[in-house]
Amino acid sequence: EPEVTQTPSHQVTQMGQEVILRCVPISNHLYFYWYRQILGQKVEFLVSFYNNEISEKSEIFDDQFSVERPDGSNFTLKIRSTKLEDSAMYFCASSGTRGTDTQYFGPGTRLTVL
Amino acid sequence: AQTVTQSQPEMSVQEAETVTLSCTYDTSESDYYLFWYKQPPSRQMILVIRQEAYKQQNATENRFSVNFQKAAKSFSLKISDSQLGDAAMYFCAYISNFGNEKLTFGTGTRLTIIP
C-alpha cells in the first residue's frame, strides 16, 4: 500500500539554524500539507500546497517558514532560523485529486531545537 | 471558524469490551467531512474512519463505527471488541467542502486498554 514517507525521523538543531524537513507524498496525489504537533497538544495546520503553490497557510506559517516541491517526488518544509518554540513533531500529509480527499499522514519528523 | 471538541481527555476499557469516544464540532457549513485518526505511541497519524456529512448512513470499518448526528453536530467513535493494539490517542477532525483544505483537529482522547 502506498504511503507518505518523511526524513529524518528526528532532527536536533541549535537555535537560529536552518532546517529542512523532507517528505515524499503518495505518488499520484496532488495536494500536500504540513502540520505540527507540539508535545501533548493537538495537531495544527501549517500550510497546504497545490499546483506548485501555497493554497492556504495558517498564522503559524510566518516568514520563517517556506515550502517547496523541488522535483516530482519531494515536498520540503524549511525553517530559516529555528526558535525554541519550533520544537515539535512535524507531519507531512497528502491527498488525492480533491482537497477534501482523505489526507494520509507520514510518520512525522521530531524536531528538537536546543 | 470551525472548532472540534473532544471532552474526554482519557478513557479506558477492558479488552474485548466496547468503548465510545465523543466528539462535537461547530460549523455554519452544511457540506463537510469528518474523520477519526489514531495516534499510537509511535506518534504516526493513522486514519481510522471517514464520514461525509451529506450521507446519513453511519460509516463503519471493521470494529470501528461512528454515530453521526448532523443536527446535534456530534460524531462519536465506537470501538467494538477492543484489542490491546487499539491503545492510542484518538483525534477527531473536520474539513470543509468549500475550498478550505485544512483539517481542524480536536485535542484528542487517550484510550487505554485494560487486559
GROMACS .gro file of C-alpha atoms in nm:
model
  229
    1GLU     CA    1   0.000   0.000   0.000
    2PRO     CA    2   0.145   0.342  -0.092
    3GLU     CA    3   0.244   0.560   0.199
    4VAL     CA    4   0.385   0.900   0.279
    5THR     CA    5   0.747   0.894   0.394
    6GLN     CA    6   0.941   1.158   0.587
    7THR     CA    7   1.307   1.214   0.662
    8PRO     CA    8   1.473   1.247   0.900
    9SER     CA    9   1.274   1.082   1.177
   10HIS     CA   10   1.447   1.302   1.435
   11GLN     CA   11   1.636   1.627   1.384
   12VAL     CA   12   1.824   1.811   1.654
   13THR     CA   13   1.940   2.163   1.580
   14GLN     CA   14   2.070   2.473   1.751
   15MET     CA   15   1.851   2.779   1.784
   16GLY     CA   16   1.897   3.008   1.486
   17GLN     CA   17   1.995   2.731   1.247
   18GLU     CA   18   1.808   2.643   0.930
   19VAL     CA   19   1.643   2.305   0.896
   20ILE     CA   20   1.482   2.131   0.601
   21LEU     CA   21   1.230   1.857   0.661
   22ARG     CA   22   1.164   1.626   0.372
   23CYS     CA   23   0.858   1.435   0.262
   24VAL     CA   24   0.774   1.205  -0.023
   25PRO     CA   25   0.395   1.213  -0.074
   26ILE     CA   26   0.195   0.931  -0.228
   27SER     CA   27   0.283   0.932  -0.594
   28ASN     CA   28  -0.049   1.016  -0.761
   29HIS     CA   29  -0.159   1.269  -0.500
   30LEU     CA   30  -0.193   1.635  -0.593
   31TYR     CA   31  -0.243   1.807  -0.256
   32PHE     CA   32   0.031   1.833   0.005
   33TYR     CA   33   0.025   1.957   0.360
   34TRP     CA   34   0.239   2.024   0.664
   35TYR     CA   35   0.103   2.001   1.017
   36ARG     CA   36   0.272   2.049   1.352
   37GLN     CA   37   0.212   1.892   1.690
   38ILE     CA   38   0.379   2.036   1.996
   39LEU     CA   39   0.424   1.764   2.257
   40GLY     CA   40   0.099   1.697   2.442
   41GLN     CA   41  -0.105   1.929   2.222
   42LYS     CA   42  -0.331   1.889   1.926
   43VAL     CA   43  -0.225   1.875   1.564
   44GLU     CA   44  -0.219   2.218   1.397
   45PHE     CA   45  -0.234   2.301   1.029
   46LEU     CA   46   0.062   2.490   0.884
   47VAL     CA   47   0.024   2.501   0.508
   48SER     CA   48  -0.135   2.338   0.206
   49PHE     CA   49   0.021   2.321  -0.138
   50TYR     CA   50  -0.139   2.251  -0.473
   51ASN     CA   51  -0.034   2.305  -0.833
   52ASN     CA   52   0.310   2.424  -0.725
   53GLU     CA   53   0.190   2.699  -0.499
   54ILE     CA   54   0.066   2.756  -0.147
   55SER     CA   55  -0.313   2.734  -0.141
   56GLU     CA   56  -0.360   2.815   0.226
   57LYS     CA   57  -0.143   2.887   0.527
   58SER     CA   58  -0.205   2.940   0.896
   59GLU     CA   59  -0.092   3.221   1.124
   60ILE     CA   60   0.187   2.994   1.245
   61PHE     CA   61   0.335   2.980   0.895
   62ASP     CA   62   0.520   3.310   0.903
   63ASP     CA   63   0.817   3.433   0.700
   64GLN     CA   64   1.048   3.188   0.876
   65PHE     CA   65   0.874   2.900   0.702
   66SER     CA   66   0.875   2.804   0.336
   67VAL     CA   67   0.771   2.503   0.134
   68GLU     CA   68   0.893   2.371  -0.194
   69ARG     CA   69   0.838   2.087  -0.433
   70PRO     CA   70   1.184   2.077  -0.589
   71ASP     CA   71   1.113   1.779  -0.814
   72GLY     CA   72   0.831   1.541  -0.898
   73SER     CA   73   0.850   1.346  -0.577
   74ASN     CA   74   0.978   1.551  -0.281
   75PHE     CA   75   0.797   1.813  -0.075
   76THR     CA   76   1.003   2.009   0.175
   77LEU     CA   77   0.944   2.238   0.470
   78LYS     CA   78   1.223   2.484   0.551
   79ILE     CA   79   1.251   2.673   0.875
   80ARG     CA   80   1.500   2.954   0.820
   81SER     CA   81   1.604   3.043   1.172
   82THR     CA   82   1.473   2.798   1.427
   83LYS     CA   83   1.339   2.905   1.765
   84LEU     CA   84   1.297   2.700   2.081
   85GLU     CA   85   0.921   2.704   2.029
   86ASP     CA   86   0.959   2.534   1.690
   87SER     CA   87   1.035   2.211   1.875
   88ALA     CA   88   0.752   1.980   1.774
   89MET     CA   89   0.653   1.684   1.564
   90TYR     CA   90   0.607   1.786   1.201
   91PHE     CA   91   0.375   1.578   0.988
   92CYS     CA   92   0.353   1.578   0.612
   93ALA     CA   93   0.028   1.464   0.453
   94SER     CA   94  -0.101   1.422   0.102
   95SER     CA   95  -0.441   1.373  -0.057
   96GLY     CA   96  -0.564   1.275  -0.399
   97THR     CA   97  -0.740   1.476  -0.661
   98ARG     CA   98  -0.956   1.697  -0.438
   99GLY     CA   99  -0.873   1.898  -0.130
  100THR     CA  100  -1.136   1.708   0.064
  101ASP     CA  101  -1.000   1.365  -0.021
  102THR     CA  102  -0.869   1.181   0.280
  103GLN     CA  103  -0.531   1.311   0.392
  104TYR     CA  104  -0.273   1.041   0.457
  105PHE     CA  105  -0.002   1.126   0.702
  106GLY     CA  106   0.364   1.040   0.712
  107PRO     CA  107   0.532   0.910   1.028
  108GLY     CA  108   0.649   1.256   1.128
  109THR     CA  109   0.980   1.427   1.198
  110ARG     CA  110   1.056   1.512   1.557
  111LEU     CA  111   1.235   1.848   1.560
  112THR     CA  112   1.425   1.943   1.873
  113VAL     CA  113   1.566   2.295   1.894
  114LEU     CA  114   1.831   2.349   2.160
  115ALA     CA  115  -1.418   2.937   1.226
  116GLN     CA  116  -1.473   2.570   1.276
  117THR     CA  117  -1.390   2.411   1.609
  118VAL     CA  118  -1.370   2.050   1.717
  119THR     CA  119  -1.417   1.949   2.079
  120GLN     CA  120  -1.326   1.623   2.245
  121SER     CA  121  -1.445   1.640   2.603
  122GLN     CA  122  -1.283   1.316   2.723
  123PRO     CA  123  -0.909   1.360   2.772
  124GLU     CA  124  -0.876   0.995   2.879
  125MET     CA  125  -1.083   0.680   2.852
  126SER     CA  126  -1.019   0.321   2.946
  127VAL     CA  127  -1.187  -0.004   2.851
  128GLN     CA  128  -1.147  -0.371   2.928
  129GLU     CA  129  -1.009  -0.581   2.648
  130ALA     CA  130  -1.290  -0.725   2.431
  131GLU     CA  131  -1.538  -0.465   2.555
  132THR     CA  132  -1.689  -0.172   2.365
  133VAL     CA  133  -1.598   0.192   2.414
  134THR     CA  134  -1.734   0.514   2.267
  135LEU     CA  135  -1.527   0.828   2.219
  136SER     CA  136  -1.712   1.159   2.191
  137CYS     CA  137  -1.660   1.445   1.950
  138THR     CA  138  -1.861   1.758   1.882
  139TYR     CA  139  -1.791   2.028   1.628
  140ASP     CA  140  -1.912   2.372   1.543
  141THR     CA  141  -1.964   2.490   1.188
  142SER     CA  142  -2.206   2.700   0.989
  143GLU     CA  143  -2.145   2.495   0.677
  144SER     CA  144  -2.366   2.214   0.553
  145ASP     CA  145  -2.115   2.017   0.350
  146TYR     CA  146  -1.805   1.881   0.516
  147TYR     CA  147  -1.620   1.566   0.611
  148LEU     CA  148  -1.533   1.422   0.949
  149PHE     CA  149  -1.253   1.186   1.041
  150TRP     CA  150  -1.114   0.987   1.327
  151TYR     CA  151  -0.737   0.945   1.333
  152LYS     CA  152  -0.544   0.720   1.568
  153GLN     CA  153  -0.200   0.812   1.704
  154PRO     CA  154  -0.023   0.521   1.876
  155PRO     CA  155   0.293   0.573   2.085
  156SER     CA  156   0.496   0.585   1.763
  157ARG     CA  157   0.309   0.916   1.704
  158GLN     CA  158   0.219   0.836   1.345
  159MET     CA  159  -0.129   0.960   1.247
  160ILE     CA  160  -0.338   0.673   1.110
  161LEU     CA  161  -0.678   0.715   0.951
  162VAL     CA  162  -0.946   0.514   1.130
  163ILE     CA  163  -1.267   0.622   0.959
  164ARG     CA  164  -1.419   0.894   0.742
  165GLN     CA  165  -1.775   1.029   0.723
  166GLU     CA  166  -1.929   1.253   0.456
  167ALA     CA  167  -2.179   1.497   0.606
  168TYR     CA  168  -2.424   1.452   0.319
  169LYS     CA  169  -2.451   1.081   0.389
  170GLN     CA  170  -2.700   0.986   0.657
  171GLN     CA  171  -2.564   0.635   0.687
  172ASN     CA  172  -2.301   0.599   0.958
  173ALA     CA  173  -1.959   0.487   0.838
  174THR     CA  174  -1.818   0.157   0.957
  175GLU     CA  175  -1.476   0.000   0.922
  176ASN     CA  176  -1.450  -0.347   1.074
  177ARG     CA  177  -1.465  -0.300   1.455
  178PHE     CA  178  -1.490   0.079   1.423
  179SER     CA  179  -1.815   0.263   1.363
  180VAL     CA  180  -1.942   0.615   1.406
  181ASN     CA  181  -2.261   0.771   1.531
  182PHE     CA  182  -2.301   1.083   1.319
  183GLN     CA  183  -2.573   1.321   1.438
  184LYS     CA  184  -2.563   1.615   1.198
  185ALA     CA  185  -2.825   1.828   1.370
  186ALA     CA  186  -2.651   1.787   1.703
  187LYS     CA  187  -2.306   1.829   1.540
  188SER     CA  188  -2.191   1.515   1.710
  189PHE     CA  189  -1.956   1.249   1.573
  190SER     CA  190  -1.871   0.971   1.817
  191LEU     CA  191  -1.648   0.671   1.752
  192LYS     CA  192  -1.742   0.326   1.876
  193ILE     CA  193  -1.475   0.060   1.907
  194SER     CA  194  -1.611  -0.291   1.949
  195ASP     CA  195  -1.419  -0.589   2.082
  196SER     CA  196  -1.135  -0.364   2.200
  197GLN     CA  197  -0.785  -0.500   2.147
  198LEU     CA  198  -0.455  -0.410   2.309
  199GLY     CA  199  -0.341  -0.262   1.979
  200ASP     CA  200  -0.622  -0.008   1.996
  201ALA     CA  201  -0.441   0.176   2.276
  202ALA     CA  202  -0.360   0.521   2.136
  203MET     CA  203  -0.458   0.886   2.120
  204TYR     CA  204  -0.767   0.932   1.907
  205PHE     CA  205  -0.824   1.260   1.727
  206CYS     CA  206  -1.146   1.379   1.571
  207ALA     CA  207  -1.100   1.607   1.271
  208TYR     CA  208  -1.310   1.823   1.039
  209ILE     CA  209  -1.261   1.952   0.688
  210SER     CA  210  -1.489   2.183   0.494
  211ASN     CA  211  -1.601   2.108   0.140
  212PHE     CA  212  -1.584   2.475   0.050
  213GLY     CA  213  -1.228   2.540  -0.062
  214ASN     CA  214  -1.078   2.521   0.285
  215GLU     CA  215  -0.841   2.228   0.264
  216LYS     CA  216  -0.710   2.214   0.615
  217LEU     CA  217  -0.802   1.958   0.875
  218THR     CA  218  -0.910   2.103   1.209
  219PHE     CA  219  -0.834   1.864   1.492
  220GLY     CA  220  -0.973   1.817   1.840
  221THR     CA  221  -0.749   1.788   2.142
  222GLY     CA  222  -0.762   1.410   2.145
  223THR     CA  223  -0.871   1.129   2.376
  224ARG     CA  224  -0.614   0.891   2.520
  225LEU     CA  225  -0.755   0.538   2.515
  226THR     CA  226  -0.613   0.275   2.748
  227ILE     CA  227  -0.698  -0.093   2.705
  228ILE     CA  228  -0.704  -0.293   3.027
  229PRO     CA  229  -0.600  -0.657   2.975
   0.00000   0.00000   0.00000
